[in-house]
Amino acid sequence: MKRLAVSALAALLLGACAGPEPRVPELRGTGDLGVVVERASGRVALVEHSHDTVLGRVEGLGDLSHAAIVFSRDERYAYVFGRDGGLTKVDLLTGTIAGRIVQAGNSIGGAISEDGRLVAVANYEPGGVRVFDAGTLAPVADIPTGSKVVGLEDAPGNRFAFSLYDSGEIWLADLGDPASPRITRFAGIGRQPYDALVTPDGRYYIAGLFGEDGLAMLDLWNPEAGVRRVLQGYGRGEAALPVYKMPHLEGWAVADGRAFIPAVGRHEVLVVDLATWTEVGRIPVHGQPVFVMARPDGRQVWVNFALPDNGVVQVIDVRSQAVVHRLDPGPGVLHLEFTPRGERVWLSVRDADQVQVYDTRTFERVSTLPAEKPSGIFFTTRAHRIGL
């Protein structure tokens, strides 16, 4: 593991002095820190977005081919979920591994609880959800499901919601008493849920369906009402296209009272009225959308695409619901992440071994950072958002 070039914690511990007078140690906050996954190398780059700088790298994180990351509520620690079942706790201030376990054979992401005390992991092999103490990574609960688990999200009230790919169910786990999770099951939600999200207000858990056109929605305020199907048959009567990469629902956009959702296997972004959960528009786009993400002020939606169109990013104006700009960063644009107030966006461009930073108003590239086969970009501001 490689420590940060300048470590505030090291300065504190060593009590560095300049001459006879004690020197005030160099301190830094965590609000502008982030992590870029370098998937091919099994490591992450630690970055800050005030000056677009790579601060250091942390090695030895295992298989990061589908890595996901959440943050502790104080923004100091990143929890890295590896495809090999690894769960790694990374200290962003010292650039070191604070803990690591391999908890399953194949995992697909995770979440951190509302109070920040529990980290849950969704597993393909052997299936189920395992829950750990966020401080020590000691096991707290094991929830077997008999199915691959996808779309694991934190929900208000120290609950976790997740979907069962093989059996077409949504489970809601109440971890108020971590030693005895209370599970509520919802069956028959639709075929092959592949991913899910919790709306930014924490009210709705929504699972996308790969086996059919539509979404399954659970009202977390009224779970006793069961799962409601929305957007059923949006592609009815149209020939299905090959799906080269599944959309990521966690990255969908909510702006101006509408949701902007990637349509599975289609060159469209669906527009949904959040008051009625009905489709009110479709926006033709360059390819099959993967991430459809709103700038924090809600005025723009940025879209990247699956193969063979993954060298393009398009920008949608929310008011006109039209594509207003196209960028061509290079092949393999895998992820995008806005700075907290949205003045810039970071793009991982895998095949160019770069992270490119753009001004979201002028669309000019303002920085380029070296990164080896970058994929996910995660900023610490996610620590304070539901479902991220």
Short mmCIF file of C-alpha atoms in Angstrom, two decimals:
data_model
loop_
_atom_site.label_atom_id
_atom_site.label_comp_id
_atom_site.label_asym_id
_atom_site.label_seq_id
_atom_site.Cartn_x
_atom_site.Cartn_y
_atom_site.Cartn_z
CA MET A 1 0.00 0.00 0.00
CA LYS A 2 1.20 3.46 -0.86
CA ARG A 3 0.64 6.25 1.62
CA LEU A 4 -0.44 9.70 0.59
CA ALA A 5 2.46 11.99 -0.29
CA VAL A 6 1.42 14.32 2.50
CA SER A 7 -0.44 12.66 5.34
CA ALA A 8 -2.10 14.88 7.89
CA LEU A 9 -2.44 11.99 10.30
CA ALA A 10 1.26 11.16 10.03
CA ALA A 11 2.13 14.75 10.81
CA LEU A 12 -0.05 14.63 13.89
CA LEU A 13 1.39 11.35 15.15
CA LEU A 14 5.01 12.32 14.59
CA GLY A 15 4.55 15.75 16.13
CA ALA A 16 6.72 17.33 13.47
CA CYS A 17 8.46 20.54 14.57
CA ALA A 18 10.15 23.40 12.73
CA GLY A 19 13.00 24.66 14.88
CA PRO A 20 12.43 25.14 18.61
CA GLU A 21 8.82 26.25 18.15
CA PRO A 22 6.12 23.60 17.50
CA ARG A 23 4.75 23.74 13.97
CA VAL A 24 1.02 23.60 13.40
CA PRO A 25 0.47 20.33 11.52
CA GLU A 26 -0.93 20.45 8.03
CA LEU A 27 -4.57 19.44 8.24
CA ARG A 28 -7.20 18.75 5.60
CA GLY A 29 -10.89 18.09 5.48
CA THR A 30 -12.62 15.26 3.66
CA GLY A 31 -15.39 17.13 1.86
CA ASP A 32 -13.55 17.33 -1.47
CA LEU A 33 -12.07 13.84 -1.46
CA GLY A 34 -13.01 10.93 -3.64
CA VAL A 35 -12.00 7.57 -5.04
CA VAL A 36 -11.42 6.45 -8.62
CA VAL A 37 -11.48 2.70 -9.23
CA GLU A 38 -8.57 1.43 -11.33
CA ARG A 39 -10.25 -1.85 -12.10
CA ALA A 40 -7.50 -3.72 -13.92
CA SER A 41 -4.96 -3.12 -11.16
CA GLY A 42 -7.10 -3.95 -8.13
CA ARG A 43 -6.51 -0.53 -6.64
CA VAL A 44 -8.10 2.85 -6.14
CA ALA A 45 -6.75 6.34 -6.72
CA LEU A 46 -7.45 8.83 -3.95
CA VAL A 47 -8.36 12.22 -5.43
CA GLU A 48 -9.54 15.69 -4.46
CA HIS A 49 -11.73 17.84 -6.67
CA SER A 50 -10.88 21.33 -5.40
CA HIS A 51 -7.73 21.26 -7.53
CA ASP A 52 -8.29 18.07 -9.58
CA THR A 53 -5.42 16.18 -7.99
CA VAL A 54 -4.47 12.53 -7.50
CA LEU A 55 -3.23 12.30 -3.91
CA GLY A 56 -2.14 8.67 -3.91
CA ARG A 57 -3.18 5.10 -4.54
CA VAL A 58 -4.19 2.13 -2.42
CA GLU A 59 -3.29 -1.34 -3.70
CA GLY A 60 -4.45 -4.85 -2.88
CA LEU A 61 -8.22 -4.54 -3.17
CA GLY A 62 -8.87 -7.69 -5.23
CA ASP A 63 -11.20 -7.99 -8.22
CA LEU A 64 -12.64 -4.54 -8.94
CA SER A 65 -14.33 -5.43 -12.23
CA HIS A 66 -17.69 -4.34 -10.83
CA ALA A 67 -16.61 -2.37 -7.79
CA ALA A 68 -18.98 -0.20 -5.79
CA ILE A 69 -18.11 2.17 -2.94
CA VAL A 70 -19.92 3.81 -0.02
CA PHE A 71 -18.55 6.16 2.62
CA SER A 72 -18.66 6.46 6.39
CA ARG A 73 -20.78 9.32 7.66
CA ASP A 74 -17.66 11.30 8.68
CA GLU A 75 -16.35 10.87 5.09
CA ARG A 76 -13.05 9.43 6.32
CA TYR A 77 -13.50 5.81 5.23
CA ALA A 78 -14.46 4.27 1.91
CA TYR A 79 -15.95 0.77 1.88
CA VAL A 80 -15.00 -0.99 -1.35
CA PHE A 81 -17.13 -3.91 -2.55
CA GLY A 82 -15.17 -6.16 -4.91
CA ARG A 83 -16.53 -8.71 -7.35
CA ASP A 84 -14.47 -11.42 -5.63
CA GLY A 85 -16.47 -11.01 -2.41
CA GLY A 86 -13.92 -8.71 -0.84
CA LEU A 87 -15.02 -5.93 1.50
CA THR A 88 -12.23 -3.42 2.12
CA LYS A 89 -12.23 -0.41 4.42
CA VAL A 90 -9.91 2.31 3.08
CA ASP A 91 -8.72 5.27 5.18
CA LEU A 92 -8.83 8.29 2.87
CA LEU A 93 -6.61 10.44 5.12
CA THR A 94 -3.73 8.00 5.48
CA GLY A 95 -4.09 6.19 2.18
CA THR A 96 -4.08 2.78 3.83
CA ILE A 97 -6.30 -0.26 4.23
CA ALA A 98 -8.01 -0.07 7.61
CA GLY A 99 -9.57 -3.55 7.29
CA ARG A 100 -10.33 -6.20 4.70
CA ILE A 101 -12.30 -9.45 4.59
CA VAL A 102 -13.38 -11.80 1.81
CA GLN A 103 -16.96 -12.51 2.81
CA ALA A 104 -18.32 -14.40 -0.24
CA GLY A 105 -17.35 -15.88 -3.59
CA ASN A 106 -18.96 -13.27 -5.83
CA SER A 107 -20.59 -10.02 -4.74
CA ILE A 108 -22.33 -7.18 -6.52
CA GLY A 109 -22.21 -4.10 -4.29
CA GLY A 110 -23.48 -2.98 -0.94
CA ALA A 111 -24.80 -0.21 1.26
CA ILE A 112 -24.23 1.51 4.60
CA SER A 113 -26.99 1.97 7.16
CA GLU A 114 -28.67 5.24 8.05
CA ASP A 115 -26.77 5.48 11.35
CA GLY A 116 -23.46 4.52 9.72
CA ARG A 117 -22.92 1.51 11.96
CA LEU A 118 -23.66 -1.33 9.55
CA VAL A 119 -22.33 -2.26 6.13
CA ALA A 120 -24.33 -4.76 4.07
CA VAL A 121 -23.09 -6.71 1.04
CA ALA A 122 -25.17 -8.22 -1.78
CA ASN A 123 -23.89 -11.58 -2.98
CA TYR A 124 -24.23 -13.62 -6.16
CA GLU A 125 -22.37 -16.59 -4.71
CA PRO A 126 -23.58 -18.06 -2.41
CA GLY A 127 -26.39 -15.51 -2.64
CA GLY A 128 -27.95 -13.63 0.24
CA VAL A 129 -26.92 -10.55 2.18
CA ARG A 130 -24.25 -10.36 4.84
CA VAL A 131 -24.06 -7.49 7.30
CA PHE A 132 -20.93 -6.26 9.10
CA ASP A 133 -19.96 -3.81 11.81
CA ALA A 134 -18.73 -0.69 10.00
CA GLY A 135 -15.99 -0.09 12.56
CA THR A 136 -14.46 -3.54 12.87
CA LEU A 137 -15.89 -5.44 9.86
CA ALA A 138 -16.99 -8.14 12.31
CA PRO A 139 -20.01 -10.13 11.05
CA VAL A 140 -23.35 -9.00 12.47
CA ALA A 141 -26.05 -10.78 10.44
CA ASP A 142 -26.42 -13.30 7.63
CA ILE A 143 -29.58 -13.23 5.49
CA PRO A 144 -29.77 -16.25 3.14
CA THR A 145 -32.08 -15.87 0.14
CA GLY A 146 -31.50 -18.86 -2.14
CA SER A 147 -30.99 -16.38 -5.00
CA LYS A 148 -28.53 -13.91 -6.44
CA VAL A 149 -29.09 -10.56 -4.73
CA VAL A 150 -29.05 -7.29 -6.67
CA GLY A 151 -30.07 -3.69 -6.03
CA LEU A 152 -29.11 -3.57 -2.34
CA GLU A 153 -29.94 -0.08 -1.02
CA ASP A 154 -30.07 1.63 2.35
CA ALA A 155 -33.49 2.85 3.39
CA PRO A 156 -34.59 5.15 6.24
CA GLY A 157 -34.92 3.55 9.65
CA ASN A 158 -31.78 1.38 9.45
CA ARG A 159 -33.40 -0.81 6.82
CA PHE A 160 -31.98 -2.38 3.69
CA ALA A 161 -34.02 -3.16 0.58
CA PHE A 162 -32.83 -5.59 -2.07
CA SER A 163 -34.07 -7.70 -4.98
CA LEU A 164 -33.75 -11.40 -5.78
CA TYR A 165 -32.77 -11.92 -9.40
CA ASP A 166 -33.65 -15.62 -9.63
CA SER A 167 -36.98 -15.63 -7.83
CA GLY A 168 -38.37 -12.19 -8.74
CA GLU A 169 -38.82 -10.80 -5.21
CA ILE A 170 -38.07 -7.71 -3.16
CA TRP A 171 -37.04 -8.13 0.48
CA LEU A 172 -37.05 -5.38 3.11
CA ALA A 173 -34.75 -6.05 6.08
CA ASP A 174 -35.19 -4.06 9.28
CA LEU A 175 -31.85 -4.00 11.15
CA GLY A 176 -33.09 -2.05 14.16
CA ASP A 177 -31.90 -5.06 16.14
CA PRO A 178 -28.94 -6.26 14.06
CA ALA A 179 -28.83 -9.61 15.84
CA SER A 180 -32.40 -10.38 14.75
CA PRO A 181 -33.21 -8.85 11.35
CA ARG A 182 -36.92 -8.59 10.58
CA ILE A 183 -37.58 -9.54 6.95
CA THR A 184 -40.62 -8.60 4.88
CA ARG A 185 -40.88 -10.38 1.52
CA PHE A 186 -42.70 -9.26 -1.61
CA ALA A 187 -43.08 -11.96 -4.27
CA GLY A 188 -44.17 -11.81 -7.90
CA ILE A 189 -42.65 -8.41 -8.64
CA GLY A 190 -41.65 -9.29 -12.24
CA ARG A 191 -39.00 -11.25 -14.10
CA GLN A 192 -35.31 -10.86 -13.38
CA PRO A 193 -34.86 -7.67 -11.39
CA TYR A 194 -31.34 -6.51 -12.29
CA ASP A 195 -30.74 -3.30 -10.33
CA ALA A 196 -32.60 -0.87 -8.10
CA LEU A 197 -32.55 2.51 -6.42
CA VAL A 198 -34.08 4.43 -3.55
CA THR A 199 -35.46 7.83 -4.54
CA PRO A 200 -33.53 10.79 -3.07
CA ASP A 201 -36.25 11.44 -0.47
CA GLY A 202 -36.02 7.84 0.74
CA ARG A 203 -39.65 7.04 -0.02
CA TYR A 204 -39.61 4.61 -2.94
CA TYR A 205 -37.52 1.55 -3.69
CA ILE A 206 -37.66 0.83 -7.41
CA ALA A 207 -36.28 -2.27 -9.16
CA GLY A 208 -35.64 -2.46 -12.88
CA LEU A 209 -36.66 -5.66 -14.70
CA PHE A 210 -34.53 -7.36 -17.32
CA GLY A 211 -37.03 -10.09 -18.15
CA GLU A 212 -39.76 -7.65 -19.16
CA ASP A 213 -40.34 -3.94 -19.82
CA GLY A 214 -41.28 -2.18 -16.60
CA LEU A 215 -40.31 -1.31 -13.05
CA ALA A 216 -41.36 -2.66 -9.65
CA MET A 217 -41.97 0.01 -7.02
CA LEU A 218 -42.27 -0.37 -3.24
CA ASP A 219 -43.53 2.57 -1.19
CA LEU A 220 -41.33 2.49 1.92
CA TRP A 221 -43.81 4.71 3.76
CA ASN A 222 -46.56 2.16 3.13
CA PRO A 223 -44.91 -1.21 2.55
CA GLU A 224 -48.09 -2.97 3.59
CA ALA A 225 -49.59 -1.84 0.27
CA GLY A 226 -47.19 -4.17 -1.55
CA VAL A 227 -45.28 -3.71 -4.79
CA ARG A 228 -46.77 -1.68 -7.60
CA ARG A 229 -45.83 -2.13 -11.26
CA VAL A 230 -45.04 1.03 -13.23
CA LEU A 231 -44.03 1.68 -16.84
CA GLN A 232 -45.25 -1.74 -17.90
CA GLY A 233 -44.73 -2.58 -21.54
CA TYR A 234 -42.96 0.63 -22.53
CA GLY A 235 -41.33 -1.24 -25.46
CA ARG A 236 -44.40 -3.20 -26.48
CA GLY A 237 -44.55 -3.89 -30.20
CA GLU A 238 -40.94 -2.86 -30.78
CA ALA A 239 -38.09 -5.23 -31.60
CA ALA A 240 -35.74 -5.68 -28.65
CA LEU A 241 -32.09 -4.74 -29.20
CA PRO A 242 -29.11 -6.72 -27.85
CA VAL A 243 -28.13 -5.45 -24.39
CA TYR A 244 -24.37 -5.00 -24.12
CA LYS A 245 -24.36 -3.44 -20.66
CA MET A 246 -27.15 -3.13 -18.16
CA PRO A 247 -28.25 0.38 -17.17
CA HIS A 248 -27.36 1.53 -13.65
CA LEU A 249 -30.53 2.69 -11.95
CA GLU A 250 -28.62 4.16 -9.01
CA GLY A 251 -27.45 6.83 -11.41
CA TRP A 252 -30.84 7.87 -12.77
CA ALA A 253 -31.85 11.51 -12.73
CA VAL A 254 -34.59 13.26 -10.77
CA ALA A 255 -35.20 16.85 -11.84
CA ASP A 256 -38.13 19.27 -12.19
CA GLY A 257 -40.65 16.80 -10.79
CA ARG A 258 -39.67 14.13 -13.30
CA ALA A 259 -37.45 11.09 -13.43
CA PHE A 260 -35.18 10.45 -16.39
CA ILE A 261 -34.65 6.70 -16.71
CA PRO A 262 -32.49 4.61 -19.08
CA ALA A 263 -34.66 2.30 -21.18
CA VAL A 264 -33.27 -1.24 -21.22
CA GLY A 265 -32.03 -2.18 -24.67
CA ARG A 266 -33.29 1.03 -26.31
CA HIS A 267 -31.74 4.24 -27.56
CA GLU A 268 -34.04 6.28 -25.36
CA VAL A 269 -34.31 8.02 -22.03
CA LEU A 270 -37.80 7.67 -20.55
CA VAL A 271 -39.34 10.69 -18.82
CA VAL A 272 -41.64 9.88 -15.90
CA ASP A 273 -43.98 12.18 -13.97
CA LEU A 274 -43.18 11.58 -10.30
CA ALA A 275 -46.67 12.58 -9.17
CA THR A 276 -48.35 9.81 -11.15
CA TRP A 277 -45.44 7.50 -12.06
CA THR A 278 -46.56 7.51 -15.67
CA GLU A 279 -44.50 8.02 -18.80
CA VAL A 280 -44.76 11.56 -20.16
CA GLY A 281 -42.02 11.52 -22.76
CA ARG A 282 -39.12 9.81 -24.47
CA ILE A 283 -35.86 11.41 -25.51
CA PRO A 284 -33.97 9.77 -28.41
CA VAL A 285 -30.27 9.46 -27.58
CA HIS A 286 -27.06 8.26 -29.22
CA GLY A 287 -27.07 4.68 -27.93
CA GLN A 288 -28.21 2.44 -25.09
CA PRO A 289 -27.94 4.56 -21.91
CA VAL A 290 -25.96 3.25 -18.95
CA PHE A 291 -25.88 6.21 -16.54
CA VAL A 292 -28.48 8.98 -16.73
CA MET A 293 -27.42 11.50 -14.11
CA ALA A 294 -28.71 14.96 -13.17
CA ARG A 295 -26.44 17.87 -12.43
CA PRO A 296 -27.05 18.78 -8.76
CA ASP A 297 -29.11 21.85 -9.68
CA GLY A 298 -31.38 19.69 -11.84
CA ARG A 299 -31.03 21.76 -15.02
CA GLN A 300 -29.03 19.20 -17.02
CA VAL A 301 -29.01 15.42 -17.42
CA TRP A 302 -25.80 13.76 -18.61
CA VAL A 303 -25.89 10.36 -20.34
CA ASN A 304 -23.21 7.82 -21.25
CA PHE A 305 -23.70 4.68 -23.30
CA ALA A 306 -22.96 0.99 -23.73
CA LEU A 307 -20.90 -0.53 -26.53
CA PRO A 308 -20.48 0.24 -29.36
CA ASP A 309 -21.32 3.86 -28.51
CA ASN A 310 -19.34 4.25 -25.30
CA GLY A 311 -17.07 7.03 -26.57
CA VAL A 312 -19.87 9.59 -26.47
CA VAL A 313 -21.58 11.59 -23.71
CA GLN A 314 -24.74 13.59 -24.36
CA VAL A 315 -26.24 16.42 -22.33
CA ILE A 316 -30.02 16.84 -22.06
CA ASP A 317 -31.60 20.16 -21.15
CA VAL A 318 -34.32 19.36 -18.61
CA ARG A 319 -36.61 22.26 -19.52
CA SER A 320 -36.75 21.45 -23.23
CA GLN A 321 -36.17 17.70 -22.81
CA ALA A 322 -33.79 17.78 -25.78
CA VAL A 323 -30.16 16.87 -26.31
CA VAL A 324 -28.21 20.14 -26.35
CA HIS A 325 -24.59 19.02 -26.44
CA ARG A 326 -22.38 16.08 -27.33
CA LEU A 327 -18.90 15.30 -26.03
CA ASP A 328 -16.48 12.77 -27.48
CA PRO A 329 -14.05 12.05 -24.63
CA GLY A 330 -12.80 8.80 -26.20
CA PRO A 331 -13.74 5.12 -26.08
CA GLY A 332 -14.76 3.48 -22.84
CA VAL A 333 -16.55 6.22 -20.88
CA LEU A 334 -17.69 4.09 -17.96
CA HIS A 335 -18.78 6.50 -15.24
CA LEU A 336 -19.45 10.13 -14.43
CA GLU A 337 -19.57 12.01 -11.15
CA PHE A 338 -20.51 15.62 -10.45
CA THR A 339 -18.75 17.82 -7.94
CA PRO A 340 -21.11 18.63 -5.05
CA ARG A 341 -22.53 21.82 -6.57
CA GLY A 342 -22.31 20.63 -10.14
CA GLU A 343 -19.90 23.13 -11.66
CA ARG A 344 -17.75 20.26 -12.95
CA VAL A 345 -18.18 16.65 -13.93
CA TRP A 346 -15.52 13.91 -13.88
CA LEU A 347 -15.58 11.21 -16.58
CA SER A 348 -13.65 7.94 -16.46
CA VAL A 349 -12.32 7.17 -19.95
CA ARG A 350 -11.05 3.62 -19.61
CA ASP A 351 -9.44 3.10 -23.00
CA ALA A 352 -7.49 6.35 -22.81
CA ASP A 353 -6.32 5.62 -19.22
CA GLN A 354 -7.67 9.01 -18.18
CA VAL A 355 -10.11 10.81 -15.98
CA GLN A 356 -11.33 13.92 -17.79
CA VAL A 357 -12.89 16.88 -15.98
CA TYR A 358 -15.34 19.20 -17.75
CA ASP A 359 -16.97 22.53 -16.94
CA THR A 360 -20.71 21.78 -17.03
CA ARG A 361 -21.68 25.22 -18.35
CA THR A 362 -19.09 25.74 -21.08
CA PHE A 363 -18.55 22.01 -21.77
CA GLU A 364 -14.80 22.69 -21.98
CA ARG A 365 -12.34 20.13 -20.67
CA VAL A 366 -10.50 21.74 -17.74
CA SER A 367 -8.31 18.89 -16.43
CA THR A 368 -7.00 15.47 -17.37
CA LEU A 369 -5.75 13.05 -14.73
CA PRO A 370 -3.85 9.82 -15.43
CA ALA A 371 -5.61 6.66 -14.26
CA GLU A 372 -5.05 3.05 -15.25
CA LYS A 373 -8.26 1.63 -16.76
CA PRO A 374 -10.55 3.80 -14.60
CA SER A 375 -14.17 2.86 -14.00
CA GLY A 376 -16.21 4.08 -11.03
CA ILE A 377 -15.74 7.58 -9.60
CA PHE A 378 -17.13 8.24 -6.12
CA PHE A 379 -16.97 11.51 -4.14
CA THR A 380 -17.41 11.67 -0.36
CA THR A 381 -20.54 13.82 -0.65
CA ARG A 382 -22.34 10.52 -1.30
CA ALA A 383 -21.98 9.86 2.44
CA HIS A 384 -24.93 12.18 3.08
CA ARG A 385 -27.32 10.99 0.37
CA ILE A 386 -29.89 8.22 0.74
CA GLY A 387 -29.30 5.22 -1.48
CA LEU A 388 -25.67 6.04 -2.28
#
